[in-house]
Amino acid sequence: MNERDLDSVAALEASLQAFPWSRGNFADSLTAGHSVWVCRLGGDLIGFSVVMSVIDEAHLLNIGVCQRYQGLGYGARLLRHAMECARLGGANKLFLEVRPSNERAVDLYHHFGFRQIGLRKGYYPAAIGREDGLVFDKELA
C-alpha cells in the first residue's frame, strides 16, 4: 500500500464496515511504518491488510476484501501474507480482534489455527450500543 492507494482503500473499507476506518487512519498506518499491503486483481484493488509489529509480537489491525471477491481465497492470501511478513519481521505471535457477528472472518481465523484467548466487552461500535470483540492469537514461529 502506498499513498496513491489511500482513497481506494478507504472507499473499500467504507463499503465493508458500518463503522469504517477513515482515510486518515490508513495514512497514519503508512506513516507509522506498519506492514500495509493491498491485493489487486487485474489492476483493481480488491483487498488490504494492516499489521502493527512491536518487538516480538504483531497485531492485525485491519483486513478486508471486496464483497464480490469474498469466499474466493483472497482473504486467506492476505492473511497468509500478513502472518509471513510479521514472522519475517521477528514476531512470534499475531493478535487480532474480530466481531462475533463476523462469522466469515471468525471461520477464516479458526481455519488458520488462531485461538480465542479473550473477550473485549463493548469493543466495537454497533448500530445499537456496542459489540464485543473476540481476541485471537496465533503462534508464528
Backbone as CSV, one residue per row, in Angstrom:
resi,resn,N_x,N_y,N_z,CA_x,CA_y,CA_z,C_x,C_y,C_z
1,MET,0.853,-1.173,0.000,0.000,0.000,0.000,0.897,1.233,0.000
2,ASN,0.483,2.202,-0.774,1.188,3.472,-0.751,0.156,4.598,-0.746
3,GLU,0.640,5.812,-0.711,-0.265,6.954,-0.591,-1.282,7.027,-1.735
4,ARG,-0.897,6.588,-2.923,-1.816,6.601,-4.069,-2.996,5.648,-3.864
5,ASP,-2.832,4.672,-2.985,-3.892,3.690,-2.729,-4.909,4.145,-1.688
6,LEU,-4.610,5.202,-0.955,-5.410,5.538,0.221,-6.884,5.781,-0.083
7,ASP,-7.191,6.509,-1.155,-8.602,6.758,-1.476,-9.337,5.454,-1.778
8,SER,-8.700,4.580,-2.558,-9.334,3.299,-2.909,-9.490,2.398,-1.696
9,VAL,-8.473,2.353,-0.836,-8.549,1.524,0.364,-9.643,2.043,1.300
10,ALA,-9.702,3.356,1.480,-10.736,3.934,2.355,-12.131,3.679,1.784
11,ALA,-12.288,3.774,0.473,-13.589,3.504,-0.149,-13.976,2.036,0.021
12,LEU,-13.012,1.130,-0.150,-13.294,-0.289,0.056,-13.688,-0.551,1.503
13,GLU,-12.930,0.004,2.433,-13.247,-0.155,3.858,-14.664,0.347,4.146
14,ALA,-15.032,1.504,3.595,-16.366,2.075,3.827,-17.461,1.184,3.261
15,SER,-17.159,0.439,2.190,-18.158,-0.468,1.620,-18.315,-1.730,2.452
16,LEU,-17.347,-2.012,3.313,-17.346,-3.253,4.093,-17.836,-3.088,5.521
17,GLN,-17.625,-1.908,6.098,-17.855,-1.719,7.527,-18.897,-0.634,7.799
18,ALA,-19.743,-0.874,8.782,-20.689,0.145,9.212,-19.957,1.280,9.940
19,PHE,-18.824,0.955,10.557,-18.010,1.938,11.278,-16.573,1.829,10.763
20,PRO,-16.337,2.335,9.556,-15.043,2.105,8.895,-13.920,2.976,9.424
21,TRP,-12.701,2.490,9.174,-11.524,3.333,9.346,-11.633,4.470,8.328
22,SER,-11.048,5.605,8.676,-11.010,6.733,7.756,-9.762,6.644,6.878
23,ARG,-9.730,7.466,5.851,-8.537,7.578,5.021,-7.347,7.951,5.899
24,GLY,-7.608,8.825,6.871,-6.557,9.257,7.794,-6.003,8.112,8.635
25,ASN,-6.856,7.176,9.027,-6.375,6.015,9.784,-5.387,5.206,8.960
26,PHE,-5.711,4.995,7.691,-4.803,4.252,6.816,-3.519,5.049,6.569
27,ALA,-3.655,6.364,6.383,-2.474,7.214,6.190,-1.573,7.167,7.422
28,ASP,-2.181,7.178,8.601,-1.397,7.088,9.841,-0.628,5.769,9.908
29,SER,-1.242,4.685,9.454,-0.556,3.393,9.450,0.637,3.406,8.509
30,LEU,0.483,4.059,7.356,1.618,4.205,6.434,2.739,4.990,7.106
31,THR,2.388,6.120,7.698,3.371,6.990,8.342,4.073,6.281,9.492
32,ALA,3.319,5.464,10.228,3.882,4.755,11.380,4.793,3.602,10.980
33,GLY,4.781,3.254,9.704,5.633,2.154,9.243,5.050,0.778,9.463
34,HIS,3.724,0.721,9.639,3.088,-0.587,9.765,3.247,-1.353,8.463
35,SER,3.098,-2.664,8.539,3.135,-3.509,7.350,1.760,-3.405,6.692
36,VAL,1.686,-2.663,5.597,0.408,-2.399,4.933,0.488,-2.905,3.497
37,TRP,-0.515,-3.685,3.106,-0.494,-4.342,1.803,-1.844,-4.215,1.125
38,VAL,-1.816,-4.248,-0.192,-3.053,-4.312,-0.957,-3.017,-5.554,-1.833
39,CYS,-4.186,-6.002,-2.204,-4.349,-7.126,-3.132,-5.035,-6.560,-4.367
40,ARG,-4.455,-6.839,-5.521,-5.019,-6.357,-6.784,-5.375,-7.544,-7.673
41,LEU,-6.421,-7.348,-8.441,-6.843,-8.337,-9.427,-7.095,-7.579,-10.725
42,GLY,-6.280,-7.865,-11.722,-6.422,-7.149,-12.986,-6.260,-5.655,-12.846
43,GLY,-5.443,-5.226,-11.910,-5.219,-3.803,-11.687,-6.182,-3.177,-10.696
44,ASP,-7.279,-3.863,-10.381,-8.254,-3.330,-9.420,-7.864,-3.710,-8.006
45,LEU,-7.932,-2.756,-7.115,-7.654,-3.014,-5.708,-8.865,-3.731,-5.112
46,ILE,-8.649,-4.959,-4.613,-9.773,-5.743,-4.093,-9.612,-6.108,-2.619
47,GLY,-8.459,-5.772,-2.026,-8.263,-6.111,-0.620,-7.083,-5.380,-0.034
48,PHE,-6.983,-5.456,1.293,-5.894,-4.790,2.006,-5.678,-5.463,3.359
49,SER,-4.513,-5.231,3.937,-4.250,-5.653,5.313,-3.313,-4.656,5.964
50,VAL,-3.439,-4.533,7.284,-2.613,-3.625,8.079,-2.161,-4.379,9.324
51,VAL,-0.841,-4.481,9.510,-0.276,-5.174,10.666,0.714,-4.247,11.365
52,MET,0.557,-4.127,12.678,1.479,-3.362,13.508,2.368,-4.340,14.267
53,SER,3.669,-4.144,14.195,4.599,-5.010,14.920,5.267,-4.228,16.043
54,VAL,5.402,-4.889,17.183,6.092,-4.312,18.331,6.962,-5.413,18.932
55,ILE,8.260,-5.232,18.813,9.267,-6.169,19.301,9.007,-7.549,18.708
56,ASP,8.520,-8.508,19.509,8.335,-9.870,19.001,6.869,-10.269,18.859
57,GLU,5.978,-9.269,18.816,4.552,-9.525,18.620,4.021,-8.629,17.503
58,ALA,2.967,-9.091,16.859,2.321,-8.307,15.816,0.812,-8.329,16.053
59,HIS,0.150,-7.305,15.534,-1.290,-7.154,15.720,-1.907,-6.858,14.353
60,LEU,-2.803,-7.729,13.914,-3.546,-7.488,12.686,-4.599,-6.433,13.010
61,LEU,-4.361,-5.211,12.539,-5.254,-4.102,12.861,-6.480,-4.055,11.961
62,ASN,-6.302,-4.449,10.701,-7.414,-4.368,9.765,-7.106,-5.251,8.561
63,ILE,-8.147,-5.843,8.025,-8.033,-6.652,6.809,-9.403,-6.637,6.148
64,GLY,-9.412,-6.564,4.830,-10.693,-6.558,4.143,-10.549,-6.956,2.693
65,VAL,-11.608,-7.559,2.169,-11.675,-7.969,0.763,-13.029,-7.526,0.223
66,CYS,-13.015,-6.975,-0.974,-14.236,-6.553,-1.661,-15.281,-7.674,-1.576
67,GLN,-16.515,-7.322,-1.240,-17.560,-8.338,-1.060,-17.691,-9.268,-2.260
68,ARG,-17.541,-8.737,-3.430,-17.669,-9.526,-4.650,-16.637,-10.639,-4.739
69,TYR,-15.508,-10.475,-4.053,-14.420,-11.453,-4.115,-14.250,-12.248,-2.818
70,GLN,-15.157,-12.056,-1.878,-15.072,-12.814,-0.634,-15.426,-14.268,-0.899
71,GLY,-14.774,-15.161,-0.155,-15.026,-16.588,-0.300,-14.256,-17.234,-1.442
72,LEU,-13.370,-16.473,-2.096,-12.610,-16.993,-3.231,-11.124,-17.177,-2.912
73,GLY,-10.758,-17.000,-1.659,-9.377,-17.239,-1.254,-8.505,-15.999,-1.129
74,TYR,-9.016,-14.836,-1.487,-8.197,-13.628,-1.418,-7.936,-13.197,0.025
75,GLY,-8.927,-13.345,0.886,-8.718,-13.045,2.310,-7.680,-13.972,2.915
76,ALA,-7.733,-15.244,2.524,-6.746,-16.212,3.012,-5.350,-15.829,2.545
77,ARG,-5.229,-15.393,1.294,-3.921,-14.969,0.780,-3.389,-13.761,1.542
78,LEU,-4.271,-12.789,1.783,-3.851,-11.605,2.536,-3.434,-11.982,3.954
79,LEU,-4.212,-12.848,4.602,-3.893,-13.261,5.961,-2.583,-14.032,5.998
80,ARG,-2.409,-14.948,5.070,-1.164,-15.721,4.994,0.033,-14.783,4.801
81,HIS,-0.120,-13.810,3.922,0.954,-12.842,3.665,1.234,-11.999,4.914
82,ALA,0.180,-11.563,5.592,0.344,-10.775,6.818,1.099,-11.571,7.880
83,MET,0.747,-12.847,8.020,1.432,-13.692,9.009,2.902,-13.870,8.643
84,GLU,3.177,-14.091,7.370,4.557,-14.301,6.945,5.390,-13.033,7.113
85,CYS,4.831,-11.894,6.766,5.557,-10.626,6.956,5.831,-10.380,8.435
86,ALA,4.855,-10.661,9.282,5.042,-10.482,10.721,6.140,-11.416,11.227
87,ARG,6.108,-12.662,10.778,7.119,-13.629,11.204,8.507,-13.200,10.744
88,LEU,8.623,-12.802,9.488,9.916,-12.369,8.961,10.410,-11.100,9.657
89,GLY,9.475,-10.303,10.176,9.823,-9.101,10.923,10.192,-9.373,12.366
90,GLY,10.173,-10.641,12.770,10.589,-11.004,14.118,9.473,-11.315,15.089
91,ALA,8.223,-11.271,14.638,7.100,-11.567,15.540,6.961,-13.066,15.745
92,ASN,6.745,-13.447,16.980,6.484,-14.843,17.329,4.993,-15.146,17.399
93,LYS,4.191,-14.080,17.521,2.757,-14.253,17.728,2.017,-13.121,17.022
94,LEU,0.842,-13.449,16.469,-0.017,-12.454,15.840,-1.340,-12.417,16.599
95,PHE,-1.761,-11.224,16.967,-3.015,-10.999,17.680,-4.005,-10.295,16.761
96,LEU,-5.290,-10.425,17.069,-6.329,-9.687,16.355,-7.594,-9.667,17.197
97,GLU,-8.472,-8.736,16.853,-9.822,-8.712,17.406,-10.796,-8.833,16.249
98,VAL,-11.931,-9.467,16.518,-12.962,-9.637,15.490,-14.326,-9.625,16.168
99,ARG,-15.305,-9.066,15.452,-16.683,-9.077,15.959,-17.226,-10.516,15.931
100,PRO,-17.911,-10.951,16.962,-18.542,-12.279,16.918,-19.524,-12.404,15.752
101,SER,-20.136,-11.286,15.360,-21.110,-11.322,14.258,-20.445,-11.495,12.890
102,ASN,-19.142,-11.331,12.819,-18.422,-11.503,11.551,-18.012,-12.975,11.425
103,GLU,-19.009,-13.811,11.211,-18.808,-15.261,11.222,-17.832,-15.730,10.144
104,ARG,-17.859,-15.099,8.990,-16.948,-15.492,7.910,-15.498,-15.272,8.343
105,ALA,-15.221,-14.137,8.986,-13.860,-13.862,9.460,-13.476,-14.807,10.593
106,VAL,-14.384,-15.036,11.513,-14.109,-15.959,12.622,-13.745,-17.335,12.070
107,ASP,-14.504,-17.797,11.086,-14.213,-19.097,10.463,-12.834,-19.093,9.796
108,LEU,-12.493,-18.009,9.115,-11.187,-17.905,8.465,-10.069,-17.995,9.493
109,TYR,-10.207,-17.277,10.584,-9.162,-17.292,11.618,-9.028,-18.682,12.240
110,HIS,-10.145,-19.331,12.509,-10.079,-20.701,13.028,-9.395,-21.624,12.030
111,HIS,-9.713,-21.473,10.758,-9.102,-22.298,9.708,-7.583,-22.162,9.719
112,PHE,-7.088,-20.977,10.031,-5.648,-20.733,10.057,-5.020,-21.040,11.416
113,GLY,-5.791,-21.597,12.328,-5.227,-22.016,13.607,-5.194,-20.958,14.685
114,PHE,-5.896,-19.852,14.487,-5.995,-18.855,15.553,-6.880,-19.426,16.654
115,ARG,-6.593,-19.015,17.873,-7.405,-19.462,19.007,-7.894,-18.254,19.781
116,GLN,-9.100,-18.352,20.282,-9.641,-17.251,21.074,-8.987,-17.271,22.447
117,ILE,-8.437,-16.118,22.831,-7.776,-16.015,24.133,-8.437,-15.000,25.049
118,GLY,-9.448,-14.302,24.544,-10.095,-13.310,25.391,-11.317,-12.704,24.735
119,LEU,-11.942,-11.819,25.478,-13.135,-11.117,25.029,-13.030,-9.679,25.520
120,ARG,-13.165,-8.734,24.611,-13.175,-7.313,24.980,-14.632,-6.851,24.945
121,LYS,-15.199,-6.639,26.114,-16.595,-6.222,26.233,-16.789,-4.840,25.620
122,GLY,-17.800,-4.726,24.770,-18.156,-3.441,24.183,-17.051,-2.812,23.349
123,TYR,-16.236,-3.626,22.707,-15.054,-3.138,21.993,-15.403,-2.355,20.730
124,TYR,-16.411,-2.803,19.986,-16.764,-2.199,18.704,-18.046,-1.377,18.804
125,PRO,-18.113,-0.246,18.086,-19.398,0.449,17.979,-20.366,-0.404,17.168
126,ALA,-21.631,-0.285,17.474,-22.664,-1.038,16.757,-23.853,-0.123,16.501
127,ALA,-24.772,-0.571,15.676,-25.947,0.242,15.351,-26.700,0.629,16.621
128,ILE,-26.788,-0.317,17.541,-27.403,-0.048,18.849,-26.398,-0.470,19.904
129,GLY,-25.827,0.485,20.602,-24.853,0.173,21.649,-23.500,-0.218,21.091
130,ARG,-22.946,-1.284,21.668,-21.616,-1.732,21.289,-21.601,-3.247,21.161
131,GLU,-20.609,-3.752,20.430,-20.457,-5.198,20.246,-19.122,-5.620,20.828
132,ASP,-19.107,-6.802,21.417,-17.865,-7.337,21.979,-16.856,-7.616,20.873
133,GLY,-15.602,-7.730,21.259,-14.550,-8.140,20.351,-13.927,-9.429,20.848
134,LEU,-13.843,-10.429,19.990,-13.151,-11.663,20.333,-11.661,-11.433,20.094
135,VAL,-10.840,-11.775,21.057,-9.385,-11.622,20.910,-8.810,-12.990,20.551
136,PHE,-8.076,-13.023,19.434,-7.465,-14.247,18.940,-5.955,-14.070,18.893
137,ASP,-5.241,-15.189,18.955,-3.804,-15.152,18.705,-3.390,-16.419,17.969
138,LYS,-2.199,-16.332,17.407,-1.617,-17.478,16.703,-0.108,-17.391,16.823
139,GLU,0.503,-18.527,17.163,1.970,-18.631,17.183,2.463,-18.621,15.749
140,LEU,3.517,-17.849,15.487,4.060,-17.740,14.128,5.369,-18.496,13.956
141,ALA,6.088,-18.731,15.047,7.402,-19.353,14.951,7.300,-20.824,14.579
